[in-house]
Coordinates of C-alpha atoms in Angstrom, one line a residue:
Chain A
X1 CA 0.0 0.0 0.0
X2 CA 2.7 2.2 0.6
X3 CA 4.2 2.0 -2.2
X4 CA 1.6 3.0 -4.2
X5 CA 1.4 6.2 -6.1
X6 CA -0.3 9.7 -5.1
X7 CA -2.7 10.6 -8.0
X8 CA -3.3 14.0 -8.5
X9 CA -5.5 15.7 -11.0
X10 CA -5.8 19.2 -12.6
X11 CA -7.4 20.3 -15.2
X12 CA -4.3 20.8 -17.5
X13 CA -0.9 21.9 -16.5
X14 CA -1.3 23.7 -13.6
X15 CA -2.0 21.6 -11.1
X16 CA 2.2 20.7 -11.7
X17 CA 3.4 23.2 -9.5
X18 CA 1.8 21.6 -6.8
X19 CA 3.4 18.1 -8.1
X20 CA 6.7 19.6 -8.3
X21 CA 6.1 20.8 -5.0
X22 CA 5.2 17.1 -4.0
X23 CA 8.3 16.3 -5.3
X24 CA 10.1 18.5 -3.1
X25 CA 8.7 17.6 -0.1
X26 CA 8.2 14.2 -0.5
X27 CA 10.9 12.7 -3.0
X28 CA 10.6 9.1 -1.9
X29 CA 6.9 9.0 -3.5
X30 CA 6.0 8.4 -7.1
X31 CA 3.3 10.3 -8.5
X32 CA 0.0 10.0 -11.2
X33 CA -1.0 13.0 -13.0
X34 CA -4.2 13.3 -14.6
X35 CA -4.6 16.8 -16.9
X36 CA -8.0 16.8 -18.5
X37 CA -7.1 18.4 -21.0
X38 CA -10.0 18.0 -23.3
X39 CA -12.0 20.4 -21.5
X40 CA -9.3 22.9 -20.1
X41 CA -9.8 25.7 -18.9
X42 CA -11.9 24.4 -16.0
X43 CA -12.4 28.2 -14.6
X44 CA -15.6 29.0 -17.5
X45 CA -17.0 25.7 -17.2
X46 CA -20.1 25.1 -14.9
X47 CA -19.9 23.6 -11.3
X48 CA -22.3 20.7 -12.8
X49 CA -19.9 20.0 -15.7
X50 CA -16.8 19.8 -13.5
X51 CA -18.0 17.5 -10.9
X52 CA -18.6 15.4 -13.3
X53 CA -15.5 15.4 -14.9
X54 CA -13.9 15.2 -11.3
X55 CA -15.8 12.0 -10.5
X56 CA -14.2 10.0 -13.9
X57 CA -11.0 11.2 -13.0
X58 CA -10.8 10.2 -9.5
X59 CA -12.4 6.8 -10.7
X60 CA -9.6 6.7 -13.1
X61 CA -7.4 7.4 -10.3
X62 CA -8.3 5.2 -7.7
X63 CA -8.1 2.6 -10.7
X64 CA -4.6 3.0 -11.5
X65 CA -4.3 2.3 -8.3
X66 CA -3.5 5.6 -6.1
X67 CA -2.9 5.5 -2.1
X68 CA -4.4 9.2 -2.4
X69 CA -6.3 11.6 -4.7
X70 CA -4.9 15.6 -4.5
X71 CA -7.7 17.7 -6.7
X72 CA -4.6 20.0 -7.5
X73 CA -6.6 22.6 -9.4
X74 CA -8.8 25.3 -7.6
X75 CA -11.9 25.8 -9.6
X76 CA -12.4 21.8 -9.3
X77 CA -11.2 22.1 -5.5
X78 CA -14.5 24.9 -5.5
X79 CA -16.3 23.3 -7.1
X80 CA -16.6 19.2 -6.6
X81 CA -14.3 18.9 -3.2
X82 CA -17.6 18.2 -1.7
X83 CA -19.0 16.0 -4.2
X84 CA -16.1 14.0 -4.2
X85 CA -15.8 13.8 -0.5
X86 CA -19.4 12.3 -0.6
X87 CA -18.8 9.5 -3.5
X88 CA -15.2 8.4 -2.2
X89 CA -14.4 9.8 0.9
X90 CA -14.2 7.0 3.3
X91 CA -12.8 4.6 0.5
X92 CA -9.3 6.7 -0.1
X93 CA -7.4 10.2 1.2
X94 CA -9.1 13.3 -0.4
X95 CA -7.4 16.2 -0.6
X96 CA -8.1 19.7 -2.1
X97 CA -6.2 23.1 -2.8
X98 CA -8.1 25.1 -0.7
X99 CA -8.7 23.6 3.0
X100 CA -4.8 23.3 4.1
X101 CA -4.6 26.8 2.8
X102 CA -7.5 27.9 4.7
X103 CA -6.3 25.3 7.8
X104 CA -2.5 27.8 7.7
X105 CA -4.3 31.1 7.5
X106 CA -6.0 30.6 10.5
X107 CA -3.5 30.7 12.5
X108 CA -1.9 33.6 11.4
X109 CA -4.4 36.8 12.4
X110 CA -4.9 38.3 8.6
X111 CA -7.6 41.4 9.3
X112 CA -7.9 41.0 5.4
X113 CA -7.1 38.9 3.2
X114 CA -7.6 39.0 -1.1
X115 CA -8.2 36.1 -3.4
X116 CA -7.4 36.1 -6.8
X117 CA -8.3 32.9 -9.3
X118 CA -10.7 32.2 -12.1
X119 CA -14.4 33.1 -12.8
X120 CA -15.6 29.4 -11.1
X121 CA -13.3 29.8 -8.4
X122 CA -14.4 33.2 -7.2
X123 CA -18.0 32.7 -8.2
X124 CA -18.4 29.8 -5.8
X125 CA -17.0 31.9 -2.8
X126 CA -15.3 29.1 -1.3
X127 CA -12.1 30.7 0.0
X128 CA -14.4 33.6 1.1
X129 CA -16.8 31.4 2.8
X130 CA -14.3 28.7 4.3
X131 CA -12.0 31.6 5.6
X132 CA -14.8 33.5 7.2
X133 CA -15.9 30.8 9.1
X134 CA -12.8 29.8 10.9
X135 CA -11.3 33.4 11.6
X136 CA -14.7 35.7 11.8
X137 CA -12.3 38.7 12.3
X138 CA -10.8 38.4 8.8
X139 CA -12.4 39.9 6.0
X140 CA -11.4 38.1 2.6
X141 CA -12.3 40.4 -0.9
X142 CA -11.7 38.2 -4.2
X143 CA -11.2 39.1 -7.7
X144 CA -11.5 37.1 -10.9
X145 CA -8.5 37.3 -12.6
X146 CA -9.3 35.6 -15.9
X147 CA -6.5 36.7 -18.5
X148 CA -3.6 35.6 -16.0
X149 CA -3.6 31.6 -17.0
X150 CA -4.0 32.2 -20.9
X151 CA -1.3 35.0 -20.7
X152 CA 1.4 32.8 -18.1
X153 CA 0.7 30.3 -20.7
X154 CA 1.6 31.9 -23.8
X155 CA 4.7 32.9 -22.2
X156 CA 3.8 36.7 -21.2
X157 CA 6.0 37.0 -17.9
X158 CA 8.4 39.2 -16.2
X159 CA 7.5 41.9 -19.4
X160 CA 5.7 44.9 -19.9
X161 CA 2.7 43.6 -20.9
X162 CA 2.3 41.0 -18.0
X163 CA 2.9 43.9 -15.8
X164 CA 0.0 46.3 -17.1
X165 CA -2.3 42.9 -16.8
X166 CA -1.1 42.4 -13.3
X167 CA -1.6 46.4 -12.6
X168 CA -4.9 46.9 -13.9
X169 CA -6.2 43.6 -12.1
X170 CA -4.6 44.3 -8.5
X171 CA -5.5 47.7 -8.4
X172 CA -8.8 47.3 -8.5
X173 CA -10.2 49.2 -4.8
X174 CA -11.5 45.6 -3.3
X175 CA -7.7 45.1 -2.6
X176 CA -6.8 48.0 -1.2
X177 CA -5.3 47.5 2.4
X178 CA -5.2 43.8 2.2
X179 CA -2.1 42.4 4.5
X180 CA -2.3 38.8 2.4
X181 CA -3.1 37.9 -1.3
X182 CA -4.1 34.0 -2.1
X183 CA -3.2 32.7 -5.4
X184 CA -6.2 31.0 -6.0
X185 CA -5.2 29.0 -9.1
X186 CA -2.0 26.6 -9.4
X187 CA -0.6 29.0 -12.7
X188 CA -0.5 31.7 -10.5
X189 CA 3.0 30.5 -8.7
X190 CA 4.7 30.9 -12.0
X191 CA 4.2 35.2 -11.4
X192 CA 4.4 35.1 -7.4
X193 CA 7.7 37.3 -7.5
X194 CA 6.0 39.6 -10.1
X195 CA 3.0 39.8 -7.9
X196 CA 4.9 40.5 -4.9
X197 CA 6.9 43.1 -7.0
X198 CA 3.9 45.3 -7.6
X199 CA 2.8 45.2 -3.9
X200 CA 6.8 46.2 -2.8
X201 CA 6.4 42.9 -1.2
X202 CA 4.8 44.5 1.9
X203 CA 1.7 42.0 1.3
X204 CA 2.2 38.2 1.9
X205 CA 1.5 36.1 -1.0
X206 CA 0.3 32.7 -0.5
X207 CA 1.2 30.1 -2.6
X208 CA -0.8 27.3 -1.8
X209 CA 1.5 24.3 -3.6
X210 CA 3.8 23.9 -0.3
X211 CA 1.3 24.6 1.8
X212 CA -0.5 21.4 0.4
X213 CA 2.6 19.5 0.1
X214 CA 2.7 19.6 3.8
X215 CA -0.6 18.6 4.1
X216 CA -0.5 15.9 1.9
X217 CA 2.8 14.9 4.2
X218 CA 0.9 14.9 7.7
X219 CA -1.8 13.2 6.3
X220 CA 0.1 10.2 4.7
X221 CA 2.5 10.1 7.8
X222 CA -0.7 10.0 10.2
X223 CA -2.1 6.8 7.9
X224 CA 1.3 5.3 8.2
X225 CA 1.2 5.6 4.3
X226 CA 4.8 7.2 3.8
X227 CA 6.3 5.2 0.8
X228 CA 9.4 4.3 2.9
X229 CA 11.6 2.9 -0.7
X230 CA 13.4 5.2 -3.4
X231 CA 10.8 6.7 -5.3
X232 CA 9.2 4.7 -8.5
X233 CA 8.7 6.1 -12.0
X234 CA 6.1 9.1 -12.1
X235 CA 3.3 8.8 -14.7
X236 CA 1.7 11.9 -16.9
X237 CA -1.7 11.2 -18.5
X238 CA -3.7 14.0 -20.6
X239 CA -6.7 13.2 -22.0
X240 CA -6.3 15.1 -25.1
X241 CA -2.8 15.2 -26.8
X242 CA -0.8 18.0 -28.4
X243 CA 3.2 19.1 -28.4
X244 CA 2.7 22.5 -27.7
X245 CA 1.2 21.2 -24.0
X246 CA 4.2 18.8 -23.4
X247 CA 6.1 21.9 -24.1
X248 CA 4.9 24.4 -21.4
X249 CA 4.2 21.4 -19.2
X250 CA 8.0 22.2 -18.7
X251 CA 7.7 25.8 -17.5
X252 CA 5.3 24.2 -14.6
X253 CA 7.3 21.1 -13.4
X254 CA 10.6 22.2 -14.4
X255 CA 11.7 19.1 -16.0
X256 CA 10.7 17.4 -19.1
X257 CA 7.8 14.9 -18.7
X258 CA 6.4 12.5 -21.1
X259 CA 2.8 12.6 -21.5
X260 CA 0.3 9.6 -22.5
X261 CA -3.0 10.0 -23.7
X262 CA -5.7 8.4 -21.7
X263 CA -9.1 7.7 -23.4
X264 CA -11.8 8.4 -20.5
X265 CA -14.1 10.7 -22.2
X266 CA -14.6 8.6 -25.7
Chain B
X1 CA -37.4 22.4 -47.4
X2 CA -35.9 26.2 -47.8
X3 CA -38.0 27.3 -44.6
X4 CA -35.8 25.0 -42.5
X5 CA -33.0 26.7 -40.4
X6 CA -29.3 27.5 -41.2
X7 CA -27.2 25.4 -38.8
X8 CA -24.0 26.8 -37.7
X9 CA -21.3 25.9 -35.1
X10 CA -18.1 27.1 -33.0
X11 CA -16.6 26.3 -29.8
X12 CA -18.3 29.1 -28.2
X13 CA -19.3 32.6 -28.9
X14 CA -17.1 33.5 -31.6
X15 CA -19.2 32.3 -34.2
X16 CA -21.8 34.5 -33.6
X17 CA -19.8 37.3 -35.5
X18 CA -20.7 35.0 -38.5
X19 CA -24.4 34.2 -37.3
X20 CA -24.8 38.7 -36.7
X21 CA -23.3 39.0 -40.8
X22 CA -25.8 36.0 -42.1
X23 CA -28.7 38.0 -40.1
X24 CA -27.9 41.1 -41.9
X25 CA -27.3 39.5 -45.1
X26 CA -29.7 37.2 -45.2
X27 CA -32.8 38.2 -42.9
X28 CA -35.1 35.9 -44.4
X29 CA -33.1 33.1 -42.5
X30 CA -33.4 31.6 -39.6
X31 CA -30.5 29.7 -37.4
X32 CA -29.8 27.1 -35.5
X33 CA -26.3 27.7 -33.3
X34 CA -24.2 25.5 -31.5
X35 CA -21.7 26.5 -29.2
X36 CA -19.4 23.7 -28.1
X37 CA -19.0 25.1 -24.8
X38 CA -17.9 22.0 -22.8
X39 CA -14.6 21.6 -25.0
X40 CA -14.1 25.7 -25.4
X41 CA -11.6 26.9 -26.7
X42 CA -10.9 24.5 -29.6
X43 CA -7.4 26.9 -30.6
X44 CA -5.4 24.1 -28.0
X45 CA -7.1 21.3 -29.0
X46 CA -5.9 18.2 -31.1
X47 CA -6.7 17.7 -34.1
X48 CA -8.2 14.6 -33.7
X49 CA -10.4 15.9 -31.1
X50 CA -11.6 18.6 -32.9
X51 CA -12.9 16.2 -35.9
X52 CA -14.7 14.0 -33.6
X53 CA -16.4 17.2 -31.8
X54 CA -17.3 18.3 -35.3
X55 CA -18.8 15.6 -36.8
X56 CA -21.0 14.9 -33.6
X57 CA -22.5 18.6 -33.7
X58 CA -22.7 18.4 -37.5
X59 CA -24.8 15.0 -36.5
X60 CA -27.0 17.1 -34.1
X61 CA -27.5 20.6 -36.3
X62 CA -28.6 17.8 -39.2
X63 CA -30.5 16.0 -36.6
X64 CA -32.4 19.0 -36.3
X65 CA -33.5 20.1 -39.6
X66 CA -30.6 22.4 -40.9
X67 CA -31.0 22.5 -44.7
X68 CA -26.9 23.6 -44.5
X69 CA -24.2 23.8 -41.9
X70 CA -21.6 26.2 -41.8
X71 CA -18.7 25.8 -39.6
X72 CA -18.3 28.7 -38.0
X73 CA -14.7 28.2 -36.8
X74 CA -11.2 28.6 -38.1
X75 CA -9.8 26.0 -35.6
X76 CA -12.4 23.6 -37.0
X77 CA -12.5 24.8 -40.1
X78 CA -8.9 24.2 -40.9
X79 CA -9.3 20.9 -39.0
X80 CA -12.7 19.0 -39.7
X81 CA -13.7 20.4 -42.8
X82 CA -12.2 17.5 -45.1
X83 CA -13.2 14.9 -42.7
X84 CA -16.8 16.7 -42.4
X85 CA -17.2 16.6 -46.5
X86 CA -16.2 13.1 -46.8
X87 CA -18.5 12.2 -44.2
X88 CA -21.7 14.6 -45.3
X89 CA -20.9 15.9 -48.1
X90 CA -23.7 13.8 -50.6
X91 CA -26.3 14.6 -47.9
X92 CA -26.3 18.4 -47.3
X93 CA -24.7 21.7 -48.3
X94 CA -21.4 22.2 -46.1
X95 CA -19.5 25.5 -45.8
X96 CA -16.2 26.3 -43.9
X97 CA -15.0 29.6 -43.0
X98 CA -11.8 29.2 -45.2
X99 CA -12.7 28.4 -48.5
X100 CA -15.0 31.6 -49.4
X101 CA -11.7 33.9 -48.3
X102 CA -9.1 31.8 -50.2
X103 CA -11.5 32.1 -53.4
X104 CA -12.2 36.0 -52.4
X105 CA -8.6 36.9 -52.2
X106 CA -7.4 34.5 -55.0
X107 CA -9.2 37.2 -57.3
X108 CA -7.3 40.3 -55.5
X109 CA -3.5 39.2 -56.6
X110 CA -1.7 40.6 -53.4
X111 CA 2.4 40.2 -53.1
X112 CA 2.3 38.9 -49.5
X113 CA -0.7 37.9 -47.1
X114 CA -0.7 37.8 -43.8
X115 CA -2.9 35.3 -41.4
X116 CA -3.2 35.3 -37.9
X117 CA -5.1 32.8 -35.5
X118 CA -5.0 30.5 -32.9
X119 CA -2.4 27.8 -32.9
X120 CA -5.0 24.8 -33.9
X121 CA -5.6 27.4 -37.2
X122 CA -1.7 28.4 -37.6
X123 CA 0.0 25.1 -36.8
X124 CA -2.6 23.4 -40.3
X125 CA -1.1 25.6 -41.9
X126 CA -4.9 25.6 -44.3
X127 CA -5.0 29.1 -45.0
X128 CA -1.0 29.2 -46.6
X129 CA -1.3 25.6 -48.1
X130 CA -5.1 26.8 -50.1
X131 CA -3.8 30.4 -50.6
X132 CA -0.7 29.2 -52.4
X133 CA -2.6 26.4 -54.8
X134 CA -5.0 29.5 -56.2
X135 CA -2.4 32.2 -56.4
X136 CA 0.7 30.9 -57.0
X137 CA 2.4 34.5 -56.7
X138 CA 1.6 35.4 -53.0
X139 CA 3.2 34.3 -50.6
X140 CA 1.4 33.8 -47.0
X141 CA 2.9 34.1 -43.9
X142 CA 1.5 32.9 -40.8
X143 CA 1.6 33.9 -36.9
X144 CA 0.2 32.5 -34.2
X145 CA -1.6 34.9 -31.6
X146 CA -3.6 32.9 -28.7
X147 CA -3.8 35.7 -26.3
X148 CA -6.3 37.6 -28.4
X149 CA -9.3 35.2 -27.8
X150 CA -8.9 35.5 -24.0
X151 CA -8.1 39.0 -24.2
X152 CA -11.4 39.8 -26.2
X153 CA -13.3 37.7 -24.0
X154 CA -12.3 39.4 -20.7
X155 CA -13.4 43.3 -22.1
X156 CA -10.0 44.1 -22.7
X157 CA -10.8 46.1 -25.9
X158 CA -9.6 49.7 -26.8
X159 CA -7.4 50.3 -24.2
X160 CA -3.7 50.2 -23.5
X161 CA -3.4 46.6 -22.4
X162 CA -5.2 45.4 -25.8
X163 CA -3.3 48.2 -27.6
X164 CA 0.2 46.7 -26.2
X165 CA -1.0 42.7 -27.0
X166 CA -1.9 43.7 -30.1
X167 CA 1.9 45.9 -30.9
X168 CA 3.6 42.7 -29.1
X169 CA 2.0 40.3 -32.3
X170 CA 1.8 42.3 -35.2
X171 CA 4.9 43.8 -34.7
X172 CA 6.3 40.6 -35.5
X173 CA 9.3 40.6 -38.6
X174 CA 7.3 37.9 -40.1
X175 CA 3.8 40.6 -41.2
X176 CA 6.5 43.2 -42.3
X177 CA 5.1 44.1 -45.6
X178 CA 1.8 42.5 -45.6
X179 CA -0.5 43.9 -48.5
X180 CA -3.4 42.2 -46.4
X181 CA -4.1 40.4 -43.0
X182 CA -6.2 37.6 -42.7
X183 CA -8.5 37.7 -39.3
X184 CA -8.3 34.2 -38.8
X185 CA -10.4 33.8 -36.2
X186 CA -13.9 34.6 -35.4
X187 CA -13.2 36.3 -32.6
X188 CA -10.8 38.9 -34.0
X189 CA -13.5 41.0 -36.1
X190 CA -14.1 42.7 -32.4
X191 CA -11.0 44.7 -32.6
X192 CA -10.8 44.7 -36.6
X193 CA -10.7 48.3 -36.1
X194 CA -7.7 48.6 -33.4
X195 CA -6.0 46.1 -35.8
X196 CA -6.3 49.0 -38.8
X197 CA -5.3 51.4 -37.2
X198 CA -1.9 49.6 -36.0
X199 CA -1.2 49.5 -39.6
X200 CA -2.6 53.0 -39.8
X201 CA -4.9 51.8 -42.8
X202 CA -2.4 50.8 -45.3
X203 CA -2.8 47.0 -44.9
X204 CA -6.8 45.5 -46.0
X205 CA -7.8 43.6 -42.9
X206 CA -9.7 40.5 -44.0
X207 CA -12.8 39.8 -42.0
X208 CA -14.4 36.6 -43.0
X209 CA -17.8 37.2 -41.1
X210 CA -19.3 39.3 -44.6
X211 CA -17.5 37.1 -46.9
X212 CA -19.3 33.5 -45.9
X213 CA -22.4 35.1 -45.2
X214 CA -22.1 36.1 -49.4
X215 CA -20.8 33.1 -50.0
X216 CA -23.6 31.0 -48.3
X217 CA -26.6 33.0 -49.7
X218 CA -24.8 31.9 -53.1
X219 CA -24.8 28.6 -52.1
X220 CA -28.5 29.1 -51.1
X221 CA -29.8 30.5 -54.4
X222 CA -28.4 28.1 -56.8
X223 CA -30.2 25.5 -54.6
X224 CA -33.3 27.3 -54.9
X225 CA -32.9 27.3 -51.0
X226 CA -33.3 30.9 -49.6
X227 CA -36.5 30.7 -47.3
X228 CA -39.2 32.8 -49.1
X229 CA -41.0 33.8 -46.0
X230 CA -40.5 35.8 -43.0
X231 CA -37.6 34.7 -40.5
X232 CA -38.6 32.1 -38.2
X233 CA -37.2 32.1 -34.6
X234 CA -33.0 31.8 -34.2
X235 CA -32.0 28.8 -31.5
X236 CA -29.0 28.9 -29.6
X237 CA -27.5 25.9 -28.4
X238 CA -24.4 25.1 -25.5
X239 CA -22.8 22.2 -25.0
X240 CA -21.9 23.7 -20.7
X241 CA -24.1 26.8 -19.5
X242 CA -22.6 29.0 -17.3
X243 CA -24.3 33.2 -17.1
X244 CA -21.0 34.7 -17.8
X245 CA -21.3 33.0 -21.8
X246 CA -24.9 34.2 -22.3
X247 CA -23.5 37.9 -21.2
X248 CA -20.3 37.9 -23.2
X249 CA -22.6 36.5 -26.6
X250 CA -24.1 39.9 -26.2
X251 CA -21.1 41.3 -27.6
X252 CA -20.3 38.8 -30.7
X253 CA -24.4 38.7 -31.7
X254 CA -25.3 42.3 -31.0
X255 CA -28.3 41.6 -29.5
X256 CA -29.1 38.9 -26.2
X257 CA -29.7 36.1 -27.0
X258 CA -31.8 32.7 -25.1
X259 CA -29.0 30.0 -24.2
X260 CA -30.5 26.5 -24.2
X261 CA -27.7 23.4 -23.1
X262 CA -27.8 20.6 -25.5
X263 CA -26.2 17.3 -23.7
X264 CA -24.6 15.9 -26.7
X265 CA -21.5 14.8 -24.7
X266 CA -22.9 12.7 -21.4

C-alpha cells in the first residue's frame, strides 16, 4: 500500500506546480497526474460540468491504483471537493487546494485577506466562505483574474505587458489594504515574484503548492502511508494530446515529462 | 425544405460574428447555433479531437432540420472540414470559414498575405497551403496569436493593455510588408478596427464574417434554397451553460440572446 502512487489531478498543467512541490517535499513518492485536457480551462466551465469530470478522473485514479487523490486545481477544489468527499471519501485520502490553505491562514491573524483565481473559483466563494468561518475577524475580498492563465501560458511574464495585466487587475479598490493575497489557481506560482513586485512585497503572497505538500505529508504520515523505498517512475496522462502542452508542461514542473493519452471521455 | 434553419457551429461565442453578418445579409433566414462550450476553446485542441467534436454537432444541427451547416470556426475549419465533406458531403450543403476567403482573395492578386489565429488554425497551416494552390504568386505568412481570444473575452478592448497585445503580435518581422491580414479567427472581427489602425490603414484587414455570409446566400440560391417567408425564430445551443457566456454572446451577436444546453457529450 505504501508504495503506491499519489494521484493528482488538474485540469491541464497547472496543477504541476503543486506536483513539483510534492516532489520537493516528498521525493521518496511516485506520483499519477491526470490533466484533463480535453476540456481545459476548467475556470468557465459550470460547477455541474466539473463535478462530473472530477468523478471520472478520480475513478480513473483510484483505478490505477492511487494511495491518495490531490484535486490540485482550484476551480475543481471549488467546485466538486464536496461531491467527491461524498462519493469516495471513506474509501481513499481526499485532498483539495483550498482547505490546508485555509487550515495555515488561521492561524496567522490576517484582518484582510484578497483572493485572486478564475471566474468558477471566485463565483463559488469558497475561500471567502471557508475563511470566514474559521477566523470571523478576517475579512477576505476576491477578484476574478481571468487573463492571468492564458497569458502565463503563452509565455507573457516578467514583461511589460504582464505587468500592465497584473496592474490593472490588482488595483482594483477591493484590494486595497489587504495584509495577504491567495493565489487561488495553481498558474499563479509561475508570477508570485511579479506579484509581490507590484505590492513592494509588503503584502504576503500565498502560494498554496507547499502549503498542500505539507498537508499531503501529515496526512500520509498520520495513515502510516509514507512510501518508505526510493521513489518509482512518475506517470503523466492528458486526456487530449498536443506538443505545444508537453512543451509548457515544462515551465510548470521544471523538467521534461512525457505525457500519454488516456481515453476516459470517448 | 428552404423554410428550414441554417445550422451553424463554434466552440463558443465566436461564431456569432458569423451568425450577426448572415442575419444582416440574409434576414429571411433563420438559425440554428451550437456552441461547443464543454470543450471551449478549440485553438489548444488536437486535431483529432476537434474532428470528432465536429462531426458529432454536425450529426445534431442535421438531426435537427438544418437544410446547411456552416462551420463557424477557423480551428475547425482548418481541421474538420475534409473529414466533415467526406463524411456529409452527398447529404447536405457544407460551408467552412476558409474556403470563401481563399476564393475572395485569389481574385485580389496581393504580393504577401498575412494570417493570424490560434495555434490549432496556424499550426494546419490551411490558409498558406489553399492560398498558395489558387495564387501561385503570393506568398502567405503565418503567426500564431492565442492571447487575443482571451483578451477579447475578458473586455479588454480599446485600451492600452489590448493596444500593447496587439503591438507585441503584429509587430512581428514575419507581417513586415503585408498587403493584407487575414483575421483568422472569429473572434478577432471585435477589434478589426484597433488592428487597422496599427497598420494605420495601409494594410486591407480581411474579416471573413461578410464574406461566408455572401458566399452561403450563393450557395443558397443556386439550390433554390433561400426561405421565401419571414424569418422564423433563431436557437441557440451550449454544450456547458454558465451566465458569464450568455453575457459575453451579447457582444459577438449584437443583440441577447436565449441559451439552451444541449447534452450531446454525457
Amino acid at each position: 500500500m505504501r508504495e503506491k502512487p499519489i494521484g493528482i489531478f488538474d485540469s491541464g498543467v497547472g496543477g504541476l506546480t503543486v506536483a513539483h512541490a510534492i516532489k520537493q517535499i516528498l521525493p521518496g513518492e511516485s506520483l499519477i497526474y491526470f490533466g484533463d485536457t480535453a476540456h481545459l480551462p476548467y475556470g468557465d466551465k459550470s460547477e455541474e460540468s466539473i463535478r462530473y469530470y472530477s468523478e471520472k478522473i478520480t475513478e480513473f485514479l483510484i483505478g490505477h491504483n492511487s494511495k491518495a487523490v490531490l484535486i490540485a486545481c482550484n476551480s475543481a477544489s471549488a467546485s466538486a471537493y464536496d461531491h467527491l468527499k461524498d462519493k469516495f471519501g471513506g474509501k481513499i485520502i481526499l485532498l483539495d487546494v483550498i482547505d490546508p490553505v485555509v487550515e495555515f491562514l488561521s492561524g496567522r491573524n490576517f484582518g484582510r485577506i484578497g483572493v485572486i483565481g478564475t471566474k468558477r473559483t471566485i463565483s463559488s466563494g469558497t475561500y471567502e466562505h471557508k475563511i470566514m468561518k474559521k477566523s470571523s475577524k478576517t475579512t477576505v475580498v476576491s477578484l476574478a483574474t481571468p487573463l492571468l492563465v492564458p497569458m502565463i501560458e503563452e509565455g507573457f511574464i516578467f514583461d511589460d505587458i504582464s505587468n500592465a495585466i497584473i496592474r490593472t487587475y490588482l488595483s482594483n479598490p477591493l484590494l486595497s489594504e489587504i495584509e495577504a493575497l491567495i493565489l487561488g489557481c495553481t498558474h499563479y506560482p509561475i508570477i508570485k515574484n511579479q506579484i509581490s513586485k507590484y505590492f513592494n512585497f509588503s503584502v504576503e503572497v500565498v502560494d498554496s503548492a507547499r502549503i498542500v505538500s505539507l498537508a499531503l505529508k501529515e496526512v500520509l504520515e498520520r495513515n502510516n502511508l509514507l512510501n518508505p523505498s526510493a521513489a518509482g517512475q512518475d506517470i503523466f496522462y492528458v486526456s487530449d494530446y498536443t506538443d505545444y502542452f508537453e512543451r509548457i508542461a515544462r515551465m510548470f514542473f521544471e523538467r521534461d515529462i512525457n505525457l500519454q493519452k488516456a481515453d476516459i471521455w470517448t
